[in-house]
Coordinates of C-alpha atoms and ligand atoms in Angstrom, one line a residue:
M27 CA 5.7 2.2 12.4
L28 CA 2.0 2.5 13.1
K29 CA 0.0 -0.5 14.3
P30 CA -2.4 -1.9 11.7
N31 CA -5.5 -0.6 13.6
E32 CA -4.0 3.0 13.7
V33 CA -3.4 3.5 10.0
F34 CA -6.8 4.5 8.8
E35 CA -7.3 7.2 11.4
N36 CA -3.8 8.6 11.1
A37 CA -3.9 8.6 7.3
T38 CA -7.3 10.3 7.3
L39 CA -6.0 13.1 9.5
K40 CA -3.1 13.5 7.1
E41 CA -5.2 13.4 4.0
D42 CA -4.8 17.1 3.1
E43 CA -1.1 17.0 3.8
N44 CA -0.7 13.9 1.7
Y45 CA -2.5 15.5 -1.3
K46 CA -0.2 18.5 -1.0
F47 CA 2.8 16.2 -1.0
R48 CA 1.5 14.6 -4.1
T49 CA 1.3 18.0 -5.8
Y50 CA 4.8 18.8 -4.5
L51 CA 6.2 15.6 -6.0
K52 CA 4.4 16.2 -9.3
I53 CA 6.3 19.6 -9.5
H54 CA 9.7 18.7 -8.0
A55 CA 10.3 15.0 -8.3
N56 CA 12.3 13.2 -11.0
P57 CA 10.1 10.1 -11.8
G58 CA 13.0 7.7 -12.1
E59 CA 14.6 8.9 -8.9
L60 CA 11.2 8.7 -7.1
D61 CA 10.8 5.1 -8.3
K62 CA 14.2 4.2 -6.8
Q63 CA 13.4 5.9 -3.5
F64 CA 10.0 4.0 -3.3
K65 CA 11.8 0.7 -4.1
R66 CA 14.5 1.2 -1.5
L67 CA 12.1 2.1 1.2
H68 CA 9.7 -0.8 0.2
Q69 CA 12.6 -3.3 0.4
E70 CA 13.9 -1.8 3.7
L71 CA 10.6 -1.7 5.5
F72 CA 9.1 -5.0 4.3
S73 CA 12.3 -6.9 5.1
E74 CA 11.6 -6.1 8.8
Y75 CA 7.8 -6.3 8.7
D76 CA 5.7 -9.3 9.5
C77 CA 2.6 -9.0 7.3
S78 CA 0.9 -11.9 9.1
Q79 CA 0.5 -9.5 12.1
C80 CA -1.5 -7.1 9.9
R81 CA -3.4 -8.4 7.0
N82 CA -5.3 -5.1 6.6
C83 CA -5.2 -5.6 2.8
C84 CA -7.2 -8.9 3.2
K85 CA -9.6 -7.5 5.8
K86 CA -10.5 -4.3 4.0
F87 CA -10.8 -5.4 0.4
K88 CA -12.7 -8.1 -1.5
G89 CA -10.3 -10.5 -3.2
E90 CA -9.9 -10.1 -7.0
I91 CA -9.5 -13.4 -8.7
P92 CA -8.3 -13.4 -12.3
K93 CA -10.2 -15.6 -14.7
E94 CA -7.0 -17.5 -15.6
D95 CA -6.6 -18.5 -11.9
I96 CA -10.0 -20.0 -11.4
A97 CA -9.1 -23.6 -12.3
K98 CA -6.0 -23.8 -10.0
D99 CA -7.9 -22.0 -7.2
A100 CA -10.8 -24.4 -7.5
A101 CA -8.4 -27.3 -7.2
V102 CA -7.1 -26.0 -3.9
F103 CA -10.6 -26.7 -2.5
G104 CA -11.2 -29.8 -4.6
L105 CA -14.1 -28.1 -6.4
T106 CA -15.0 -27.8 -10.0
D107 CA -14.5 -24.4 -11.6
Q108 CA -18.3 -23.7 -11.5
A109 CA -18.8 -24.9 -7.9
F110 CA -15.8 -22.7 -6.9
I111 CA -17.4 -19.7 -8.6
D112 CA -20.8 -20.4 -7.1
E113 CA -19.4 -20.8 -3.6
Y114 CA -17.0 -17.8 -3.4
L115 CA -17.2 -15.4 -6.3
N116 CA -19.3 -12.7 -8.0
Y117 CA -18.8 -11.7 -11.6
E118 CA -18.5 -7.9 -12.0
E119 CA -19.7 -7.3 -15.5
T120 CA -18.6 -3.7 -15.8
D121 CA -15.0 -4.6 -15.1
D122 CA -15.1 -8.1 -16.5
R123 CA -13.6 -9.6 -13.4
Y124 CA -14.4 -11.9 -10.5
Q125 CA -14.4 -10.7 -6.9
T126 CA -15.0 -12.6 -3.7
K127 CA -18.5 -12.3 -2.3
N128 CA -17.5 -10.7 0.9
C129 CA -15.1 -8.3 2.6
P130 CA -12.9 -9.3 4.4
C131 CA -11.9 -11.5 1.5
D132 CA -13.5 -15.0 1.7
F133 CA -10.1 -16.6 1.5
F134 CA -8.8 -14.7 4.6
D135 CA -8.3 -17.2 7.4
E136 CA -9.1 -15.3 10.6
E137 CA -7.6 -18.0 12.8
D138 CA -4.0 -17.7 11.6
G139 CA -4.1 -14.7 9.3
S140 CA -3.1 -16.7 6.3
C141 CA -4.6 -16.8 2.8
K142 CA -6.5 -20.1 2.1
L143 CA -5.3 -20.0 -1.4
G144 CA -1.7 -20.4 -0.3
D145 CA 0.8 -20.1 -3.1
C146 CA -2.1 -19.8 -5.5
K147 CA -3.1 -16.4 -4.2
P148 CA -3.5 -13.9 -7.0
E149 CA -0.5 -12.1 -8.4
N150 CA -2.1 -8.7 -7.5
C151 CA -2.2 -9.8 -3.8
K152 CA 1.4 -10.8 -3.9
R153 CA 2.4 -7.5 -5.4
Y154 CA 0.3 -5.3 -3.1
P155 CA 1.0 -2.4 -2.2
Y156 CA 2.9 -2.0 -5.4
T157 CA 5.4 0.4 -3.9
D158 CA 8.3 -1.3 -5.6
Q159 CA 6.7 -1.0 -9.1
P160 CA 7.6 1.6 -11.8
D161 CA 5.7 4.8 -12.5
R162 CA 4.9 5.6 -8.9
L163 CA 4.5 9.3 -9.7
S164 CA 1.5 8.6 -11.9
S165 CA 0.1 6.2 -9.3
M166 CA 0.2 8.6 -6.3
L167 CA -3.6 8.8 -6.0
S168 CA -3.8 5.0 -5.4
I169 CA -0.7 5.2 -3.1
L170 CA -2.5 7.8 -1.0
G171 CA -5.5 5.4 -0.8
S172 CA -3.2 2.5 0.3
A173 CA -1.7 4.8 3.0
K174 CA -5.1 4.4 4.8
V175 CA -4.8 0.6 4.7
C176 CA -1.2 -0.4 4.8
P177 CA 1.2 0.7 7.7
V178 CA 4.2 0.3 5.4
V179 CA 2.8 2.6 2.7
Y180 CA 2.0 5.2 5.4
E181 CA 5.6 5.0 6.7
I182 CA 7.1 5.2 3.2
L183 CA 5.2 8.4 2.6
E184 CA 6.3 9.9 5.9
R185 CA 10.0 9.0 5.2
L186 CA 9.7 10.4 1.6
K187 CA 8.4 13.7 3.1
V188 CA 11.6 13.9 5.2
E189 CA 13.9 13.0 2.3
Y190 CA 12.3 15.7 0.1
G191 CA 12.4 18.2 3.0
F192 CA 8.6 18.6 2.7
S193 CA 7.1 20.3 5.7
G194 CA 3.7 18.8 6.3
K195 CA 2.2 21.7 8.2
S196 CA 3.1 24.5 5.8
G197 CA 3.5 22.4 2.7
K198 CA 6.7 24.4 2.1
K199 CA 10.2 23.5 1.4
I200 CA 12.5 23.0 4.5
Y201 CA 15.8 24.9 4.3
P202 CA 19.2 23.5 5.5
N203 CA 19.2 25.5 8.7
D204 CA 15.6 24.8 9.7
P205 CA 14.9 22.3 12.5
C206 CA 14.7 18.7 11.1
P207 CA 11.1 17.6 10.8
C208 CA 12.0 14.2 12.3
G209 CA 12.1 15.8 15.7
S210 CA 15.8 15.1 16.4
G211 CA 16.4 18.7 17.5
R212 CA 19.3 19.1 15.0
K213 CA 19.3 21.3 11.9
Y214 CA 17.9 19.7 8.8
K215 CA 21.2 19.9 7.0
K216 CA 22.9 17.9 9.8
C217 CA 20.2 15.3 10.1
C218 CA 17.8 13.8 7.5
G219 CA 18.8 16.5 4.9
R220 CA 22.5 15.3 4.8
Ligands
SF4_27 S1 0.9 -5.5 2.5 FE1 0.5 -3.8 4.0 S2 -1.7 -4.0 4.5 FE2 -1.0 -5.9 3.6 S3 -0.5 -7.2 5.3 FE3 1.4 -6.2 4.6 S4 1.6 -4.4 5.8 FE4 -0.5 -5.1 6.0
SF4_28 S1 -7.0 -13.8 -2.0 FE1 -5.7 -14.2 -0.2 S2 -4.1 -12.6 -0.2 FE2 -5.7 -11.9 -1.6 S3 -7.0 -10.6 -0.4 FE3 -7.9 -12.7 -0.3 S4 -7.0 -13.6 1.6 FE4 -5.8 -11.8 1.0

């Protein structure tokens, strides 16, 4: 797994390859099967990953606070709703939503990597990077964007490429007797392609 500070550069270098992989999936993947693969890899990788050592998603985005969360979030700081909005949020009229004033998110605690909203953190933050959600095939563009932020998303894409026998360099199918792209030195059919 890449370190958090390595993700942006590596994913940027792989941008063309990742777009080709998206096209490959659009043509070859079964949407339901792909959702199951994403979910399996999401569960497998996040079960071993300590997000508190990363927090790229809090450092690289503003927080999005749903209107219905404002009262409970304001209570976390002992503020009235309006004082909380004035202190931390901007209203985005075009999207009818509140965002934090700053990036990194104003609720990111740089001392210990936690979210100052605790259990009240927005549902969209709890669900990020959404790789266990349905309809991943139609969300591939946003997944490619998340691969520049989240080491787990980057790794999921790399593992999917191997599972689909997608060769990054050529963008072509890997055949059973080809060398496995994982670098084991074995034939693809005897390794990841089993
Ligand atoms: S969800 Fe991804 S980007 Fe966010 S902290 Fe966890 S590993 Fe890092
Ligand atoms: S609200 Fe909390 S979890 Fe969401 S981006 Fe901000 S610091 Fe991170």
